[in-house]
């Protein structure tokens, strides 16, 4: 079959989500993915040794906070999550640690060991953003972005004013205005950096969004690839097709309308009603032809900014789970889902990113990681473990991304050594295998993660909300009739939320005059 109602370019979880909604709406859809396995950033591979399964990109999901799993009944197709009680542990070189729990009161107890005022502030913020405004936060993610004046009019009352007050702030300003302990500040700043945010003015609005999700992260049972597997099964059960191992080399346009795609190596797939691109916006413009967008839009998209930092991952196959020195101060550190180590102060954190922006490895590597087998033993053979650490890093190391290949073993040894300072049991006896996955490897596996930009583009005011990727394309539509965007270079960006794919499906359904079988999430509103 070479003719469909719609074709989705790119089989990451956003493209699959868009396809699944529209397939259940009765459209014949095809997803075309260049890799041999669909999923994009939802990928699980045996990177180290046979039987040891590693999530190569995403590991911490809040997918079930949104509508997609329930709408598509993904549990019927094998998708399941576990939500560890100890959500986070930030560990310091002096042997202390801060822990975040699913229970906000237990988190407050941990904060109180550093600052009682911070513990009280945490409870206030949690009640406001993780509980009272929980549905509001979904409205921001799972609806088309509104112009700032319209949004301001819709957000009333004390909470609305408080929420809007964060928008002009930088990441660090948003955190610092709430907490006094530098250790507590490092916890929040590190987590915001982990989702690819830089400390620049206009990013403070991510802080309330973080608060709404920080204690609700889940581990996908069996691996992140199971998100893609479930979505593929939905598509196929409803008559859709997922084509892997084929690269779209052009989006066909005739008389100003998207009519299909041309495949590398030959072959054409025809789209009767739409083409949706789940790859990044610059790649989409190249595929469809810049002339079809007009010189001004094409130039703006060509100037799209990629993230100023990436991550380098050290994946380990282990004989036993890591045990941290900080467990003497806080025993729950050893059963935390997400750990952060490497930066003891805001000043150190700033220094880390200064050096990354210079194209250098930081003096001290810092970032987050996990040991998934603590919560799901299926990631490794019986009694064994997998773990990873994701320190922040530059894409162009010493001015050349190829340096990552040349220095792979040296850097892996360094990362293991620095990690072992916090977890002394990481030794030749316990480490059965290891694999460094560099920013260059990220780009190789997911071509839309250009320059190792693991959230598919920088988060800065010029690329947030309706400005993402550029204002003219900020509503998932393009100047080409029938061509849509549904990938992470559109609002709200990259993470395993499936929001860009969901929002893209809504735009397509609206334009095609389809009556949604799902109940769309309303645009954000707060009346006080």
XYZ file of C-alpha atoms in Angstrom:
528
model
C 0.000 0.000 0.000
C 1.459 3.345 -1.015
C -1.506 5.684 -0.583
C -2.799 6.889 2.789
C -4.964 9.617 4.274
C -1.943 10.893 6.139
C 1.788 10.299 6.511
C 3.844 11.081 9.599
C 7.553 11.690 9.059
C 9.522 10.359 12.022
C 8.630 7.540 14.389
C 9.599 9.013 17.730
C 6.970 8.912 20.452
C 5.468 12.234 19.294
C 4.998 11.057 15.725
C 3.570 7.767 16.953
C 1.195 9.593 19.292
C -0.105 11.808 16.497
C -0.587 8.762 14.281
C -2.326 6.742 17.008
C -4.946 9.432 17.678
C -5.700 9.864 13.996
C -5.748 6.127 13.274
C -8.333 5.681 16.038
C -10.287 8.497 14.382
C -10.622 6.292 11.305
C -7.903 7.724 9.066
C -5.455 5.495 7.233
C -2.018 6.625 8.405
C 1.585 5.610 7.824
C 4.548 6.475 10.019
C 7.964 6.441 8.327
C 11.005 6.039 10.597
C 14.616 6.026 9.396
C 15.903 3.798 12.213
C 15.286 0.064 12.214
C 13.226 0.427 15.391
C 10.646 3.139 16.017
C 10.736 5.172 19.202
C 13.339 7.918 18.806
C 14.238 8.981 22.334
C 12.148 6.111 23.754
C 14.889 3.585 23.103
C 16.199 0.613 25.088
C 19.287 -1.271 23.958
C 21.834 -3.801 25.223
C 24.686 -1.294 25.239
C 27.088 -3.105 27.557
C 26.536 -6.872 27.814
C 23.874 -9.324 26.627
C 20.833 -9.238 28.886
C 21.649 -5.800 30.340
C 19.109 -3.328 28.941
C 19.773 0.418 29.010
C 17.514 3.374 28.217
C 19.687 5.286 25.779
C 17.861 8.627 25.975
C 14.800 9.003 28.214
C 14.417 7.312 31.587
C 12.263 9.556 33.810
C 8.750 9.896 32.424
C 5.671 11.813 33.491
C 3.631 10.578 30.534
C 0.766 9.368 32.723
C 0.258 12.886 34.092
C -1.189 13.794 30.691
C -4.122 12.396 28.696
C -2.316 10.160 26.199
C -1.983 6.826 28.080
C -5.607 6.889 29.246
C -7.010 8.067 25.903
C -5.142 5.409 23.954
C -5.476 2.757 26.698
C -1.777 2.071 26.491
C -1.956 -0.289 29.473
C -3.804 -2.703 27.169
C -0.705 -2.797 25.002
C 1.775 -3.514 27.751
C 2.840 -0.051 28.943
C 3.253 0.152 32.697
C 5.102 2.456 35.082
C 6.519 2.160 38.567
C 6.743 5.294 40.716
C 9.528 4.982 43.296
C 8.765 6.387 46.735
C 12.164 8.094 46.899
C 12.073 10.190 43.765
C 15.356 12.118 43.975
C 18.573 12.321 45.931
C 21.079 15.136 45.530
C 24.346 14.027 47.110
C 27.265 16.226 48.124
C 30.968 15.599 48.542
C 30.765 16.284 52.282
C 28.620 13.148 52.674
C 25.278 14.905 53.072
C 22.236 14.541 50.832
C 18.749 15.897 50.190
C 15.907 13.585 49.206
C 12.588 14.211 47.463
C 9.735 11.775 48.054
C 6.310 11.157 46.598
C 5.131 12.253 50.047
C 5.710 16.048 50.244
C 5.903 15.980 54.044
C 8.849 13.589 53.960
C 10.536 15.892 51.451
C 9.997 18.785 53.853
C 11.698 16.792 56.603
C 14.735 16.345 54.370
C 14.803 20.044 53.453
C 14.516 20.986 57.137
C 17.926 19.420 57.812
C 19.296 22.271 55.688
C 16.708 25.007 56.240
C 13.401 24.965 58.111
C 12.251 27.981 56.112
C 12.898 26.057 52.891
C 10.897 23.106 54.200
C 7.914 25.361 54.869
C 8.271 27.061 51.493
C 8.407 23.686 49.756
C 5.072 22.656 51.279
C 3.492 25.946 50.169
C 4.790 25.574 46.612
C 3.856 21.902 46.390
C 0.297 22.576 47.485
C 0.003 25.411 44.979
C 1.563 23.905 41.866
C 1.565 20.129 42.317
C -1.930 19.928 43.771
C -4.141 22.996 43.265
C -2.781 23.842 39.800
C -2.149 20.309 38.587
C -4.843 20.396 35.887
C -3.823 23.920 34.933
C -0.310 22.684 34.173
C -1.744 20.076 31.822
C -3.576 22.889 30.070
C -0.258 24.590 29.332
C 1.243 21.438 27.852
C -1.662 19.799 26.063
C -3.236 22.691 24.174
C -2.109 25.121 21.515
C 0.058 27.923 22.956
C -1.708 31.220 23.574
C -0.249 34.702 22.975
C 1.122 36.192 26.231
C -1.575 38.929 26.486
C -4.340 36.346 26.061
C -2.712 34.039 28.588
C -2.324 36.844 31.100
C -6.028 37.650 30.767
C -6.926 34.004 31.442
C -4.764 33.663 34.568
C -6.438 35.579 37.371
C -6.221 35.667 41.132
C -3.219 35.229 43.394
C -2.058 32.004 41.763
C -2.311 33.462 38.278
C -0.308 36.535 39.267
C 2.294 34.383 41.009
C 2.614 32.101 38.012
C 3.065 34.975 35.583
C 5.642 36.618 37.858
C 8.080 33.800 37.090
C 7.988 34.293 33.323
C 10.614 37.087 33.013
C 13.013 35.517 35.533
C 16.061 33.407 34.826
C 16.243 29.821 36.019
C 18.436 30.715 39.015
C 16.375 33.796 39.927
C 13.210 31.673 40.054
C 14.838 29.190 42.417
C 16.714 31.702 44.564
C 13.658 33.797 45.297
C 12.067 30.774 47.006
C 14.872 29.003 48.869
C 17.711 30.133 51.117
C 19.846 26.975 51.459
C 22.320 26.673 48.622
C 22.042 22.874 48.784
C 18.282 23.076 48.258
C 18.857 25.571 45.476
C 21.314 23.184 43.783
C 18.700 20.428 43.864
C 16.212 22.500 41.869
C 18.740 24.139 39.575
C 20.280 20.789 38.693
C 16.927 19.302 37.820
C 16.052 22.259 35.597
C 19.419 21.982 33.847
C 18.741 18.258 33.387
C 15.772 19.111 31.160
C 18.066 21.236 28.996
C 17.238 24.676 30.412
C 19.915 27.354 30.575
C 20.180 30.114 33.175
C 18.970 32.949 30.964
C 16.198 35.532 31.443
C 12.784 34.264 30.435
C 13.187 30.657 31.575
C 11.837 31.137 35.113
C 8.410 29.897 34.038
C 9.788 26.371 33.982
C 10.103 26.432 37.777
C 6.357 26.108 38.531
C 6.126 23.477 35.801
C 8.912 21.539 37.507
C 7.133 21.763 40.855
C 4.023 20.201 39.323
C 5.974 17.131 38.180
C 9.048 16.782 40.410
C 7.578 14.078 42.668
C 5.684 12.208 39.953
C 8.394 10.674 37.785
C 7.891 7.102 36.642
C 10.181 4.385 35.310
C 8.794 2.562 32.252
C 8.677 -1.113 33.154
C 10.811 -3.151 30.778
C 12.389 -0.085 29.200
C 11.526 3.229 27.554
C 11.116 1.361 24.254
C 7.831 0.003 25.601
C 6.274 3.455 25.091
C 6.940 3.112 21.372
C 5.897 -0.546 21.302
C 2.518 0.280 22.831
C 1.905 3.201 20.467
C 2.846 1.092 17.445
C 0.345 -1.567 18.516
C -2.428 1.047 18.769
C -1.636 2.306 15.265
C -1.522 -1.153 13.737
C -4.670 -2.352 15.542
C -6.558 0.543 13.975
C -5.337 -0.091 10.448
C -2.251 2.110 10.416
C 1.230 1.224 9.214
C 4.631 1.801 10.841
C 7.457 1.638 8.311
C 10.970 1.386 9.771
C 14.400 1.452 8.178
C 13.294 3.919 5.467
C 14.460 7.513 5.329
C 12.230 10.295 4.012
C 14.438 12.373 1.729
C 11.772 14.859 0.651
C 8.245 15.970 1.435
C 6.347 16.284 -1.845
C 4.560 19.559 -2.478
C 2.313 20.345 -5.424
C 0.305 23.531 -5.961
C 1.123 24.651 -2.442
C -0.105 21.428 -0.843
C 1.742 18.511 0.806
C 0.969 15.433 -1.268
C 3.249 12.752 0.115
C 6.868 11.795 0.721
C 9.757 10.520 -1.352
C 11.929 7.820 0.189
C 15.689 7.460 -0.059
C 16.547 4.653 -2.455
C 13.324 5.146 -4.393
C 9.624 4.962 -3.726
C 6.829 7.436 -3.077
C 4.057 7.381 -0.497
C 1.015 9.487 -1.342
C -0.961 11.435 1.265
C -4.564 12.237 0.375
C -5.202 14.623 3.284
C -2.079 15.562 5.254
C 1.606 15.095 6.015
C 2.797 15.654 9.587
C 6.463 16.062 10.448
C 7.661 14.780 13.803
C 11.266 15.652 12.962
C 12.765 19.026 13.815
C 11.592 22.172 12.060
C 14.859 22.955 10.199
C 14.898 19.420 8.798
C 11.218 19.737 7.855
C 11.867 22.935 5.890
C 14.757 21.282 4.048
C 12.606 18.241 3.215
C 9.690 20.291 1.913
C 11.845 22.940 0.227
C 12.607 26.375 1.715
C 10.951 28.127 -1.221
C 7.606 26.674 -0.168
C 7.845 28.465 3.176
C 8.950 31.845 1.861
C 12.334 33.463 2.388
C 11.511 35.089 5.735
C 10.214 31.973 7.478
C 12.930 29.798 5.969
C 15.617 32.154 7.264
C 14.112 32.205 10.752
C 13.917 28.418 10.883
C 17.494 28.105 9.618
C 18.537 30.237 12.619
C 16.748 27.925 15.082
C 18.959 27.489 18.126
C 20.050 24.162 19.495
C 20.719 23.616 23.180
C 23.852 25.153 24.644
C 24.723 21.918 26.420
C 24.245 18.211 25.945
C 24.883 15.157 28.114
C 27.424 12.346 28.063
C 26.185 9.067 29.504
C 28.169 6.362 31.241
C 26.123 3.164 31.205
C 27.187 0.339 33.505
C 26.386 -3.357 33.799
C 26.859 -4.154 37.482
C 27.186 -7.102 39.811
C 25.543 -5.059 42.567
C 23.731 -1.736 42.853
C 25.724 1.410 43.717
C 25.930 2.292 47.400
C 26.617 5.904 48.323
C 28.698 7.365 51.139
C 25.873 9.832 51.729
C 23.678 6.944 52.900
C 25.352 7.342 56.294
C 23.660 10.753 56.481
C 20.437 9.738 54.683
C 19.885 5.978 54.153
C 17.174 6.560 51.530
C 19.829 7.817 49.108
C 20.533 4.204 48.147
C 16.954 3.669 46.987
C 16.416 6.942 45.156
C 15.119 6.847 41.603
C 17.058 9.861 40.346
C 20.376 10.918 41.837
C 22.349 14.097 41.168
C 26.007 14.471 41.990
C 29.001 16.581 41.076
C 27.998 20.128 42.066
C 28.055 21.217 45.691
C 27.022 24.844 45.205
C 25.349 27.228 42.805
C 28.761 28.688 42.090
C 30.121 25.274 41.076
C 27.063 24.706 38.910
C 27.598 28.029 37.139
C 31.273 27.183 36.622
C 30.280 23.828 35.098
C 28.169 25.508 32.435
C 30.718 28.244 31.773
C 33.249 25.563 30.866
C 30.729 23.605 28.797
C 29.938 26.740 26.786
C 33.672 27.052 26.131
C 33.652 23.535 24.638
C 35.524 22.013 27.569
C 34.850 19.196 29.963
C 34.123 20.770 33.353
C 36.681 20.545 36.143
C 34.107 18.449 37.963
C 31.515 16.543 35.983
C 27.976 16.985 37.296
C 24.589 15.609 36.378
C 21.893 13.074 37.158
C 21.571 9.319 36.862
C 19.726 6.229 38.054
C 19.846 2.523 38.788
C 16.635 1.269 37.114
C 17.012 -2.304 38.383
C 16.309 -1.130 41.932
C 12.689 -0.784 40.801
C 12.408 -3.115 37.813
C 14.714 -6.165 37.843
C 13.816 -6.979 34.221
C 16.434 -4.504 32.998
C 19.230 -7.001 33.860
C 19.842 -10.718 34.417
C 18.721 -12.083 37.790
C 20.606 -10.495 40.665
C 22.477 -8.033 38.431
C 21.961 -4.325 37.844
C 22.206 -1.529 35.292
C 22.976 2.077 36.166
C 23.884 5.262 34.344
C 25.166 8.750 35.017
C 24.326 11.632 32.641
C 26.730 14.534 33.311
C 26.287 17.720 31.304
C 28.795 18.186 28.519
C 29.549 20.166 25.345
C 28.769 18.850 21.880
C 31.944 20.204 20.296
C 34.529 18.915 22.730
C 37.719 20.939 22.327
C 36.196 22.417 19.178
C 35.440 19.124 17.428
C 32.601 16.648 18.125
C 34.789 13.831 16.759
C 36.922 14.267 19.881
C 34.302 12.216 21.709
C 35.221 9.174 19.621
C 38.954 9.683 20.055
C 38.733 10.145 23.822
C 35.911 7.674 24.503
C 37.759 5.298 26.860
C 39.670 8.054 28.622
C 36.465 9.946 29.392
C 34.645 6.790 30.451
C 37.437 6.078 32.934
C 37.260 9.611 34.281
C 33.478 9.487 34.738
C 33.665 6.179 36.534
C 36.367 7.541 38.827
C 34.359 10.646 39.744
C 31.184 8.619 40.266
C 33.096 6.209 42.526
C 34.082 9.112 44.813
C 30.423 9.152 45.857
C 29.811 5.394 45.478
C 33.092 3.659 46.435
C 31.774 0.197 45.546
C 31.993 0.996 41.820
C 35.162 -0.980 41.168
C 36.643 -3.498 38.768
C 34.934 -6.208 40.811
C 31.414 -4.811 40.496
C 31.538 -3.175 37.056
C 30.961 -5.983 34.566
C 30.699 -3.783 31.500
C 30.480 -0.136 30.522
C 29.615 2.025 27.536
C 30.051 5.750 26.975
C 27.198 7.315 25.000
C 28.366 10.753 23.894
C 26.584 13.856 22.558
C 27.760 12.740 19.125
C 26.141 9.329 19.700
C 22.899 11.070 20.657
C 22.888 12.902 17.324
C 23.775 9.761 15.402
C 20.861 7.827 16.843
C 18.294 10.650 16.743
C 19.074 12.944 13.841
C 16.627 15.561 15.104
C 18.685 15.898 18.296
C 21.118 18.091 16.402
C 24.355 18.881 18.270
C 23.297 16.414 20.966
C 20.339 18.697 21.756
C 18.399 16.030 23.619
C 15.263 18.166 23.979
C 15.394 19.090 20.266
C 16.250 22.751 20.569
C 17.122 25.418 23.094
C 14.622 26.601 25.674
C 14.798 30.370 25.596
C 12.102 33.049 25.223
C 12.473 33.241 21.444
C 11.704 29.484 21.258
C 9.025 29.000 23.911
C 5.264 28.693 23.617
C 3.905 30.033 20.356
C 7.428 31.101 19.376
C 8.544 27.476 19.101
C 10.070 26.827 16.604
C 9.292 30.296 15.173
C 6.125 32.385 15.574
C 4.871 31.687 12.048
C 4.933 27.914 12.736
C 3.972 28.053 16.402
C 0.484 26.556 16.019
C 1.640 23.226 14.459
C 0.611 24.453 11.006
C 2.792 25.614 8.109
C 2.293 27.831 5.028
C 2.038 24.615 3.006
C -1.533 23.388 3.009
C -1.809 19.965 4.615
C 1.685 20.054 6.180
C 1.858 20.050 9.979
C 4.457 19.907 12.727
C 4.086 17.444 15.600
C 7.608 17.016 16.968
C 9.637 18.318 19.903
C 10.785 21.476 18.118
C 7.182 22.615 18.618
C 5.499 23.579 21.906
C 6.050 22.429 24.613
C 9.328 20.837 23.521
C 11.168 17.633 24.226
C 10.393 15.241 27.073
C 8.321 12.105 27.216
C 5.043 13.951 27.563
C 3.793 13.244 24.004
C 2.333 16.770 24.102
C 3.643 17.944 20.683
C 2.228 14.816 19.045
C -1.079 15.218 20.873
C -1.347 18.915 20.001
C -0.442 18.227 16.393
C -3.212 15.633 16.170
C -5.675 18.182 17.540
C -4.676 20.727 14.881
C -5.039 18.175 12.087
C -8.397 16.945 13.359
C -9.684 20.510 13.556
C -8.601 21.369 10.018
C -10.004 18.124 8.582
C -13.324 18.668 10.314
C -13.019 15.486 12.374
C -15.038 15.108 15.547
C -12.453 14.012 18.141
C -13.191 10.672 19.790
C -11.122 11.982 22.703
C -11.905 14.879 25.035
C -9.376 17.639 24.246
C -7.647 19.286 27.191
C -8.955 22.857 27.580
C -6.612 25.805 27.235
C -5.200 27.049 30.556
C -7.447 29.243 32.674
C -7.413 30.184 36.338
C -10.127 32.387 37.774
C -8.753 32.644 41.278
